[in-house]
Short mmCIF file of C-alpha atoms in Angstrom, two decimals:
data_model
loop_
_atom_site.label_atom_id
_atom_site.label_comp_id
_atom_site.label_asym_id
_atom_site.label_seq_id
_atom_site.Cartn_x
_atom_site.Cartn_y
_atom_site.Cartn_z
CA MET A 1 32.19 -19.61 12.02
CA LYS A 2 30.25 -23.08 12.84
CA VAL A 3 28.24 -21.43 15.57
CA SER A 4 27.37 -18.37 12.91
CA GLY A 5 26.32 -20.44 10.39
CA TYR A 6 23.99 -22.42 12.38
CA LEU A 7 22.54 -19.07 13.79
CA LEU A 8 22.07 -17.93 10.24
CA PHE A 9 20.24 -21.27 9.16
CA VAL A 10 18.06 -21.10 12.11
CA THR A 11 17.41 -17.16 11.51
CA LEU A 12 16.31 -17.95 7.94
CA THR A 13 14.15 -20.86 8.88
CA ILE A 14 12.21 -18.47 11.47
CA LEU A 15 11.89 -16.07 8.92
CA LEU A 16 10.68 -18.55 6.22
CA PHE A 17 7.95 -19.93 8.79
CA GLY A 18 7.43 -16.53 9.41
CA CYS A 19 6.17 -15.93 5.97
CA GLU A 20 4.11 -19.54 5.74
CA LYS A 21 2.37 -18.14 8.83
CA SER A 22 -1.27 -17.82 7.58
CA ASP A 23 -2.75 -15.24 9.77
CA ASN A 24 -6.36 -15.49 10.01
CA ALA A 25 -6.74 -11.93 11.20
CA ALA A 26 -8.41 -10.68 8.24
CA PRO A 27 -7.53 -7.19 6.84
CA PHE A 28 -11.28 -6.35 6.57
CA SER A 29 -14.30 -8.41 7.80
CA ASN A 30 -17.92 -7.81 7.07
CA SER A 31 -17.37 -4.17 7.94
CA SER A 32 -20.22 -1.46 7.15
CA THR A 33 -17.50 0.30 4.94
CA GLY A 34 -16.43 -1.19 1.83
CA VAL A 35 -12.45 -1.45 0.65
CA GLY A 36 -11.38 0.22 -2.38
CA GLY A 37 -8.26 -0.71 -4.67
CA SER A 38 -5.13 1.55 -4.28
CA LEU A 39 -5.64 3.41 -7.28
CA ALA A 40 -8.72 5.00 -5.71
CA LYS A 41 -9.36 8.75 -5.32
CA PHE A 42 -12.46 8.36 -2.88
CA THR A 43 -12.30 7.10 0.42
CA ILE A 44 -14.63 6.80 3.54
CA VAL A 45 -13.19 7.20 7.06
CA GLY A 46 -15.84 7.18 9.92
CA ASN A 47 -18.26 9.64 9.32
CA TYR A 48 -16.36 11.62 6.33
CA ILE A 49 -15.60 10.88 2.38
CA TYR A 50 -12.14 12.22 1.21
CA ALA A 51 -11.58 12.63 -2.13
CA VAL A 52 -8.78 14.01 -4.14
CA SER A 53 -8.60 15.58 -7.50
CA SER A 54 -5.28 16.82 -9.26
CA HIS A 55 -4.96 19.91 -7.12
CA TYR A 56 -7.69 19.46 -4.44
CA LEU A 57 -8.48 17.50 -1.12
CA TYR A 58 -11.97 17.58 -0.56
CA THR A 59 -13.88 16.69 2.66
CA VAL A 60 -17.55 15.92 3.09
CA ASP A 61 -19.20 15.11 6.00
CA ILE A 62 -21.78 12.20 5.45
CA SER A 63 -22.81 11.43 8.99
CA ASP A 64 -26.58 12.20 7.69
CA PRO A 65 -26.42 10.48 4.63
CA ALA A 66 -29.68 12.33 3.44
CA HIS A 67 -27.75 15.63 3.75
CA PRO A 68 -23.94 15.54 3.25
CA VAL A 69 -22.07 18.55 4.01
CA THR A 70 -19.08 19.73 2.37
CA THR A 71 -16.44 20.85 5.30
CA GLY A 72 -13.23 21.29 3.37
CA GLN A 73 -11.38 21.96 0.01
CA HIS A 74 -7.99 21.93 0.37
CA LEU A 75 -5.88 23.31 -2.44
CA LEU A 76 -2.68 21.53 -2.81
CA ASN A 77 0.03 22.29 -5.36
CA PHE A 78 0.92 18.98 -6.36
CA ASP A 79 -0.65 16.33 -8.86
CA MET A 80 -2.45 14.02 -6.79
CA GLU A 81 -3.43 10.78 -7.79
CA THR A 82 -4.52 8.09 -5.13
CA ILE A 83 -5.76 8.31 -1.30
CA TYR A 84 -5.41 5.16 1.03
CA PRO A 85 -6.58 5.42 4.61
CA TYR A 86 -4.82 3.62 7.64
CA LYS A 87 -6.41 4.63 11.10
CA ASN A 88 -6.24 8.27 11.61
CA ARG A 89 -4.37 8.88 8.76
CA LEU A 90 -4.63 9.49 5.01
CA PHE A 91 -1.45 8.61 2.45
CA ILE A 92 -1.86 10.27 -0.42
CA GLY A 93 0.28 9.25 -3.42
CA SER A 94 1.11 12.29 -6.20
CA ARG A 95 3.26 12.36 -9.03
CA THR A 96 5.78 14.45 -6.93
CA GLY A 97 5.83 12.50 -3.63
CA LEU A 98 4.12 10.66 -0.68
CA TYR A 99 1.90 12.93 1.42
CA ILE A 100 0.80 12.00 4.83
CA TYR A 101 -2.56 13.62 6.45
CA SER A 102 -3.53 13.04 9.69
CA ILE A 103 -7.37 13.38 10.59
CA ASP A 104 -7.39 13.44 14.24
CA THR A 105 -9.86 16.43 13.43
CA ALA A 106 -11.74 14.10 10.68
CA SER A 107 -13.38 17.38 9.14
CA ALA A 108 -9.85 19.62 8.71
CA PRO A 109 -7.23 17.02 7.48
CA ARG A 110 -3.64 18.34 8.18
CA LEU A 111 -0.32 17.80 6.50
CA ILE A 112 2.00 16.03 8.98
CA GLY A 113 4.64 14.28 6.35
CA GLU A 114 6.14 14.06 3.19
CA ALA A 115 8.60 12.25 1.04
CA LYS A 116 9.47 13.69 -2.28
CA HIS A 117 10.72 11.64 -4.85
CA GLY A 118 11.04 12.07 -8.84
CA ARG A 119 8.14 12.68 -11.13
CA SER A 120 6.26 9.50 -11.41
CA CYS A 121 2.74 7.80 -10.80
CA ASP A 122 2.48 6.74 -7.38
CA PRO A 123 -0.46 4.69 -5.60
CA VAL A 124 0.46 3.76 -2.12
CA VAL A 125 -0.59 1.25 0.83
CA ALA A 126 0.54 1.43 4.51
CA ASN A 127 0.11 0.57 8.02
CA ASP A 128 1.78 1.78 11.34
CA SER A 129 5.37 1.15 10.29
CA VAL A 130 5.59 0.93 6.49
CA SER A 131 4.53 2.02 3.66
CA TYR A 132 4.78 0.77 0.04
CA SER A 133 4.50 2.93 -3.11
CA THR A 134 4.67 1.62 -6.60
CA LEU A 135 6.73 4.38 -8.85
CA LYS A 136 6.11 4.06 -12.66
CA GLY A 137 8.43 6.38 -14.43
CA SER A 138 6.99 6.62 -17.82
CA SER A 139 6.26 9.44 -20.23
CA VAL A 140 3.17 10.40 -18.87
CA CYS A 141 4.24 10.24 -15.17
CA GLY A 142 7.75 11.19 -15.26
CA PRO A 143 11.14 10.12 -15.42
CA ALA A 144 11.81 8.47 -11.68
CA THR A 145 13.26 5.19 -11.67
CA SER A 146 10.40 2.24 -11.76
CA GLY A 147 10.00 0.08 -8.79
CA LEU A 148 8.66 -0.57 -5.48
CA TYR A 149 9.60 1.92 -2.75
CA ILE A 150 9.80 1.01 0.68
CA TYR A 151 9.45 3.73 3.45
CA ASP A 152 9.51 3.50 7.30
CA VAL A 153 6.62 5.83 8.52
CA LYS A 154 7.03 5.19 12.61
CA ASP A 155 7.95 8.80 12.63
CA LEU A 156 4.99 10.12 10.36
CA ASN A 157 7.00 13.75 10.30
CA ASN A 158 9.74 11.90 8.59
CA PRO A 159 9.52 9.04 6.56
CA VAL A 160 12.64 7.12 5.57
CA LEU A 161 12.91 5.53 2.38
CA LYS A 162 14.46 1.91 3.39
CA LYS A 163 14.68 0.27 0.02
CA THR A 164 13.77 0.42 -3.51
CA ILE A 165 12.87 -2.80 -5.64
CA PRO A 166 13.24 -2.16 -9.58
CA ILE A 167 10.00 -3.40 -11.32
CA ASN A 168 9.50 -2.49 -14.88
CA GLU A 169 5.86 -1.32 -14.73
CA PRO A 170 4.35 -1.64 -11.41
CA ILE A 171 0.76 -0.02 -10.73
CA GLY A 172 -1.66 -0.79 -8.02
CA LEU A 173 -0.70 -2.86 -4.98
CA GLY A 174 -2.47 -4.57 -2.01
CA MET A 175 -1.44 -5.73 1.56
CA ALA A 176 -2.75 -8.42 3.73
CA ASP A 177 -0.93 -9.61 6.96
CA SER A 178 2.51 -10.92 5.65
CA ALA A 179 1.83 -10.75 2.11
CA LEU A 180 2.14 -7.59 -0.31
CA TYR A 181 0.79 -7.92 -3.98
CA VAL A 182 2.16 -5.96 -6.86
CA CYS A 183 0.87 -5.70 -10.18
CA CYS A 184 2.97 -5.33 -12.65
CA ALA A 185 0.98 -5.13 -15.87
CA GLY A 186 1.82 -7.64 -18.67
CA GLU A 187 4.41 -9.16 -16.27
CA GLY A 188 1.41 -10.37 -13.68
CA LEU A 189 0.99 -10.04 -10.28
CA LYS A 190 4.30 -10.11 -8.20
CA VAL A 191 3.98 -11.90 -4.64
CA TYR A 192 6.20 -10.67 -1.65
CA CYS A 193 6.72 -11.82 1.72
CA ILE A 194 6.65 -8.79 4.07
CA SER A 195 7.30 -10.51 7.39
CA ASN A 196 10.44 -8.24 7.29
CA ALA A 197 8.37 -5.01 6.46
CA TYR A 198 11.45 -3.11 4.95
CA ASP A 199 12.88 -5.91 3.10
CA PRO A 200 10.44 -7.85 1.11
CA VAL A 201 11.36 -11.42 -0.45
CA GLU A 202 9.90 -12.37 -3.64
CA ARG A 203 7.68 -15.26 -3.97
CA PRO A 204 6.59 -17.10 -7.08
CA SER A 205 4.16 -14.35 -9.22
CA LEU A 206 1.13 -15.24 -11.09
CA PRO A 207 1.68 -14.49 -14.76
CA GLY A 208 -0.45 -14.74 -17.56
CA ALA A 209 -3.03 -11.61 -16.84
CA ASP A 210 -2.39 -7.91 -17.21
CA PHE A 211 -2.92 -6.73 -13.63
CA ILE A 212 -3.82 -2.95 -12.78
CA ASP A 213 -5.10 -3.35 -9.13
CA VAL A 214 -5.88 -5.44 -6.36
CA ILE A 215 -8.03 -5.55 -3.35
CA PRO A 216 -7.27 -7.98 -0.29
CA TYR A 217 -10.84 -8.59 1.07
CA ASN A 218 -11.12 -11.22 3.61
CA ASN A 219 -9.70 -14.11 2.16
CA ILE A 220 -10.33 -13.18 -1.41
CA LEU A 221 -7.93 -11.42 -3.46
CA ILE A 222 -10.07 -9.20 -6.36
CA GLY A 223 -7.74 -8.55 -9.20
CA TRP A 224 -8.51 -5.70 -11.96
CA VAL A 225 -7.25 -6.95 -15.02
CA SER A 226 -7.19 -5.27 -18.26
CA ASP A 227 -9.72 -7.72 -19.62
CA GLY A 228 -11.87 -8.47 -16.58
CA ILE A 229 -11.61 -9.26 -12.84
CA ILE A 230 -9.70 -12.52 -11.47
CA LEU A 231 -10.68 -13.90 -8.00
CA TYR A 232 -8.13 -15.97 -5.94
CA ASP A 233 -8.38 -17.67 -2.66
CA ILE A 234 -5.77 -16.17 -0.37
CA SER A 235 -6.49 -18.28 2.82
CA ASN A 236 -2.62 -19.06 2.47
CA ARG A 237 -1.87 -15.49 1.56
CA LEU A 238 1.39 -16.18 -0.10
CA HIS A 239 -0.30 -18.96 -2.34
CA PRO A 240 -2.99 -17.53 -4.14
CA ILE A 241 -5.12 -20.09 -5.47
CA PHE A 242 -7.20 -19.26 -8.70
CA ILE A 243 -11.07 -19.10 -8.19
CA LYS A 244 -12.61 -17.32 -11.25
CA LYS A 245 -12.03 -14.89 -14.26
CA ILE A 246 -15.13 -12.73 -15.02
CA ALA A 247 -14.38 -11.73 -18.40
CA ASN A 248 -15.21 -8.17 -19.75
CA MET B 1 22.84 36.53 -64.27
CA HIS B 2 21.16 39.32 -62.36
CA LEU B 3 17.68 37.98 -62.76
CA LYS B 4 18.66 34.49 -61.52
CA ARG B 5 20.12 35.88 -58.69
CA ILE B 6 16.65 37.70 -57.67
CA ILE B 7 14.82 34.55 -58.48
CA LEU B 8 17.02 32.51 -56.35
CA LEU B 9 16.57 35.11 -53.49
CA ILE B 10 12.67 35.32 -53.83
CA ALA B 11 12.37 31.45 -54.42
CA PRO B 12 12.88 30.25 -50.85
CA VAL B 13 10.69 33.19 -49.78
CA VAL B 14 7.69 31.83 -51.86
CA LEU B 15 8.41 28.33 -50.89
CA LEU B 16 8.09 29.41 -47.00
CA LEU B 17 5.21 31.61 -47.46
CA SER B 18 3.50 28.64 -49.04
CA CYS B 19 4.33 26.46 -45.95
CA TRP B 20 2.60 29.15 -43.53
CA LYS B 21 -0.52 29.23 -46.06
CA ILE B 22 -0.91 25.23 -45.56
CA LYS B 23 -0.67 25.23 -41.99
CA GLU B 24 -3.12 28.03 -41.76
CA LYS B 25 -5.47 26.01 -43.80
CA ASN B 26 -5.23 22.92 -41.64
CA ASN B 27 -5.74 24.59 -38.62
CA SER B 28 -8.83 26.48 -40.05
CA SER B 29 -10.80 24.01 -42.16
CA ALA B 30 -9.28 20.74 -42.46
CA LYS B 31 -11.68 17.78 -41.05
CA VAL B 32 -10.30 14.40 -39.76
CA TRP B 33 -12.36 11.15 -38.84
CA GLY B 34 -12.61 11.32 -34.97
CA TYR B 35 -15.07 11.83 -31.83
CA LYS B 36 -17.62 14.27 -31.46
CA PRO B 37 -19.14 15.16 -28.28
CA VAL B 38 -22.94 14.42 -27.70
CA TYR B 39 -24.63 16.94 -25.37
CA GLY B 40 -27.71 16.22 -23.20
CA THR B 41 -29.79 18.54 -20.71
CA GLU B 42 -28.88 18.48 -16.95
CA THR B 43 -31.96 16.19 -16.21
CA PHE B 44 -31.07 13.76 -18.89
CA ALA B 45 -27.34 13.64 -17.93
CA LYS B 46 -27.62 13.27 -14.32
CA ASN B 47 -30.28 10.65 -14.23
CA ILE B 48 -29.32 7.64 -12.16
CA LEU B 49 -30.88 3.97 -13.62
CA TYR B 50 -30.39 0.79 -12.32
CA THR B 51 -30.24 -2.12 -14.99
CA PRO B 52 -30.58 -5.59 -13.34
CA VAL B 53 -28.76 -7.04 -16.38
CA ALA B 54 -24.90 -7.36 -17.10
CA GLN B 55 -23.55 -4.91 -19.56
CA PRO B 56 -20.39 -5.51 -21.59
CA VAL B 57 -17.32 -3.79 -19.84
CA ILE B 58 -16.06 -0.86 -22.36
CA SER B 59 -13.37 0.34 -20.54
CA GLY B 60 -13.06 -1.09 -16.79
CA GLY B 61 -12.15 1.27 -14.05
CA ASN B 62 -11.54 1.21 -10.30
CA ILE B 63 -12.93 -1.72 -8.28
CA TYR B 64 -14.71 -1.62 -4.87
CA ALA B 65 -15.32 -4.66 -2.47
CA TYR B 66 -18.48 -4.45 -0.21
CA GLN B 67 -19.77 -7.39 1.59
CA ASN B 68 -20.58 -9.73 -1.00
CA TYR B 69 -20.68 -7.64 -4.27
CA ILE B 70 -17.93 -6.05 -6.28
CA PHE B 71 -18.26 -2.81 -7.97
CA GLN B 72 -16.42 -1.89 -11.27
CA ILE B 73 -16.46 1.86 -12.40
CA GLU B 74 -17.23 2.17 -16.20
CA PRO B 75 -15.27 5.51 -16.28
CA GLY B 76 -17.81 8.23 -17.28
CA PHE B 77 -21.00 5.98 -17.76
CA GLY B 78 -21.88 4.10 -14.64
CA ILE B 79 -20.97 1.23 -12.23
CA HIS B 80 -20.91 -2.50 -13.05
CA VAL B 81 -22.38 -4.73 -10.09
CA ILE B 82 -20.75 -8.12 -9.37
CA ASP B 83 -22.48 -10.61 -7.34
CA ASN B 84 -19.59 -12.30 -5.24
CA HIS B 85 -21.97 -14.52 -2.84
CA ILE B 86 -20.10 -17.48 -4.15
CA PRO B 87 -16.66 -16.38 -5.49
CA SER B 88 -16.72 -19.58 -7.79
CA ALA B 89 -19.93 -18.35 -9.34
CA ALA B 90 -19.16 -14.63 -9.20
CA THR B 91 -21.01 -12.97 -12.09
CA ARG B 92 -21.92 -9.60 -13.34
CA ILE B 93 -25.65 -8.78 -12.49
CA GLY B 94 -26.47 -5.41 -13.49
CA PHE B 95 -25.49 -2.02 -14.10
CA ILE B 96 -26.13 1.68 -12.60
CA THR B 97 -25.96 4.27 -15.24
CA VAL B 98 -24.34 7.46 -13.53
CA LYS B 99 -23.09 9.62 -16.16
CA GLY B 100 -19.62 11.58 -15.40
CA CYS B 101 -18.70 9.15 -12.53
CA SER B 102 -15.06 8.02 -11.74
CA GLN B 103 -14.99 6.89 -8.36
CA VAL B 104 -16.99 4.99 -5.68
CA SER B 105 -17.07 4.34 -2.11
CA ILE B 106 -19.79 2.59 -0.01
CA LYS B 107 -20.89 2.68 3.90
CA ASP B 108 -23.96 1.32 5.47
CA ASP B 109 -25.76 0.03 2.07
CA LYS B 110 -25.08 3.71 0.64
CA ILE B 111 -22.98 4.20 -2.46
CA TYR B 112 -20.92 7.33 -2.92
CA THR B 113 -19.94 8.19 -6.02
CA ASN B 114 -19.65 11.46 -8.62
CA SER B 115 -21.58 12.34 -11.39
CA TYR B 116 -19.77 14.97 -13.18
CA ASP B 117 -18.66 17.40 -9.97
CA ASP B 118 -21.77 16.41 -8.09
CA LEU B 119 -21.46 14.01 -4.73
CA VAL B 120 -24.48 11.22 -5.31
CA VAL B 121 -25.88 9.00 -2.67
CA LEU B 122 -27.45 5.86 -3.63
CA ASP B 123 -29.47 3.67 -1.59
CA PHE B 124 -28.28 0.09 -1.94
CA SER B 125 -30.51 -1.42 0.77
CA ASN B 126 -32.48 -3.06 -2.10
CA LEU B 127 -30.88 -3.72 -5.34
CA ASN B 128 -33.81 -3.79 -7.17
CA ASN B 129 -35.12 -0.52 -6.09
CA LEU B 130 -31.79 1.10 -6.16
CA ARG B 131 -32.32 4.91 -6.51
CA GLU B 132 -31.00 8.03 -5.61
CA TYR B 133 -30.69 8.99 -1.81
CA SER B 134 -29.37 12.42 -1.98
CA ARG B 135 -26.99 14.67 -4.05
CA LEU B 136 -24.79 17.73 -3.15
CA LYS B 137 -24.21 19.55 -6.21
CA GLY B 138 -20.74 21.17 -7.66
CA VAL B 139 -18.65 19.78 -4.69
CA PHE B 140 -15.69 18.30 -6.61
CA THR B 141 -14.80 21.16 -8.78
CA GLU B 142 -11.85 19.64 -10.59
CA TYR B 143 -14.17 16.63 -11.59
CA ARG B 144 -16.25 18.82 -13.94
CA PHE B 145 -13.74 18.84 -16.60
CA GLY B 146 -11.60 15.90 -15.26
CA SER B 147 -14.66 13.68 -15.74
CA PRO B 148 -13.65 10.80 -18.14
CA ILE B 149 -16.84 11.44 -20.28
CA SER B 150 -15.27 14.77 -21.10
CA GLN B 151 -12.86 13.06 -23.37
CA PRO B 152 -13.77 10.27 -25.93
CA PRO B 153 -13.22 6.67 -25.01
CA LEU B 154 -10.03 6.00 -27.57
CA ARG B 155 -6.87 8.00 -28.54
CA GLY B 156 -7.29 10.62 -31.41
CA TYR B 157 -8.71 13.51 -32.51
CA PHE B 158 -11.82 15.07 -31.03
CA GLU B 159 -13.97 18.10 -30.97
CA CYS B 160 -13.18 19.90 -27.98
CA PRO B 161 -16.63 20.11 -25.98
CA ASP B 162 -18.24 23.13 -24.64
CA TYR B 163 -18.00 22.71 -20.74
CA SER B 164 -20.66 24.78 -20.00
CA LYS B 165 -22.97 21.94 -21.40
CA PHE B 166 -22.86 18.30 -20.09
CA VAL B 167 -21.17 15.48 -22.28
CA VAL B 168 -23.47 12.32 -22.34
CA GLY B 169 -21.43 10.35 -24.98
CA TRP B 170 -19.28 10.58 -28.22
CA VAL B 171 -19.88 9.56 -31.74
CA LYS B 172 -17.42 8.98 -34.70
CA ASP B 173 -18.00 11.84 -37.19
CA SER B 174 -15.92 14.10 -39.26
CA VAL B 175 -14.50 16.69 -37.02
CA TYR B 176 -12.05 19.80 -37.06
CA GLN B 177 -8.61 18.85 -35.35
CA THR B 178 -9.52 20.98 -32.16
CA CYS B 179 -8.48 18.36 -29.67
CA PHE B 180 -6.36 15.24 -29.28
CA LYS B 181 -6.35 12.39 -26.74
CA ASN B 182 -3.36 10.42 -26.23
#
């Protein structure tokens, strides 16, 4: 009993230290391609631009920017909302589920996995092993339970729902190393430690602004709020420090 | 007695008929205060222009980070440019007019955005000489009607636009209750 208590203490301490670790490996450096928010419908990967509209995934070859060439217009049967690139994959959030496309053949994305859920709005961020979606059930988006949905995507063909965390009105979200930032409209920005990817631990949130979407960019967190843009220093990922608000 | 019964029978019918008439009248001729589309020629609608003066944000849209700049879509009208070289002094410095736009992405100093259903590439290598670099017409088929400029900025009644023309803005006017934005 005593031993297991000690082990528990040590484990928790290690986990917490894991959270505190300020990883200097920035999510994006000064690369030649920029970074969009989780609500974007456009994204560039390599020499291609991928764009979603309600029913289509468009692919355009931009290897020669003076002469862009369309290589595909893929009709899909669901209400697509957002597109998020990670390595050779596209994570597409729709009103009916999460869809994962392979872009191993960059000119022709191919559907390789999906996780259906009740009707709702659904932006997504992801990496090799996990994807985070926010579902917002509402009159416009559908009746699904609002919250943060966490999927194990190690097997891309078969995403597994690991956990849901109820949140009233989640919208955009962003991920930087051990931190996940979730925009919660009038409730501010929630900050989670994701050292344990499938079991996020909530940290003190940032109240006081109506957050819609965020972009972690090097050591700056760019927040789109209803009345402007807010910048935070996230050198310490879990302790954003206010820098500046650019009012509308 | 007999007459009273007939009146009782006819009265509801007359009442119902009057309801039907009122409804029809509303649909055909009643005007309300709402938004009316302003149309422009294709050349005017698709003209790209950089103005090195900060513009107020009416209805902020998607954000995008590229090197030391932040971009924010003004849905339907263009892209705000924010200088973020020194984050504590970050400020809006200009506006790129791209009517019908809703999305933005950037690679190698080229801005990729949409103007209605066209893909437009802008050369960003010299901000003060920002210009259209190339254009792929009609590629984003669904953006033509789904463009944010194809609906008025606020909720309420509006005159349904003629999609064969280019909507370049909206004005408040007395309009038929043809369309409604939630």
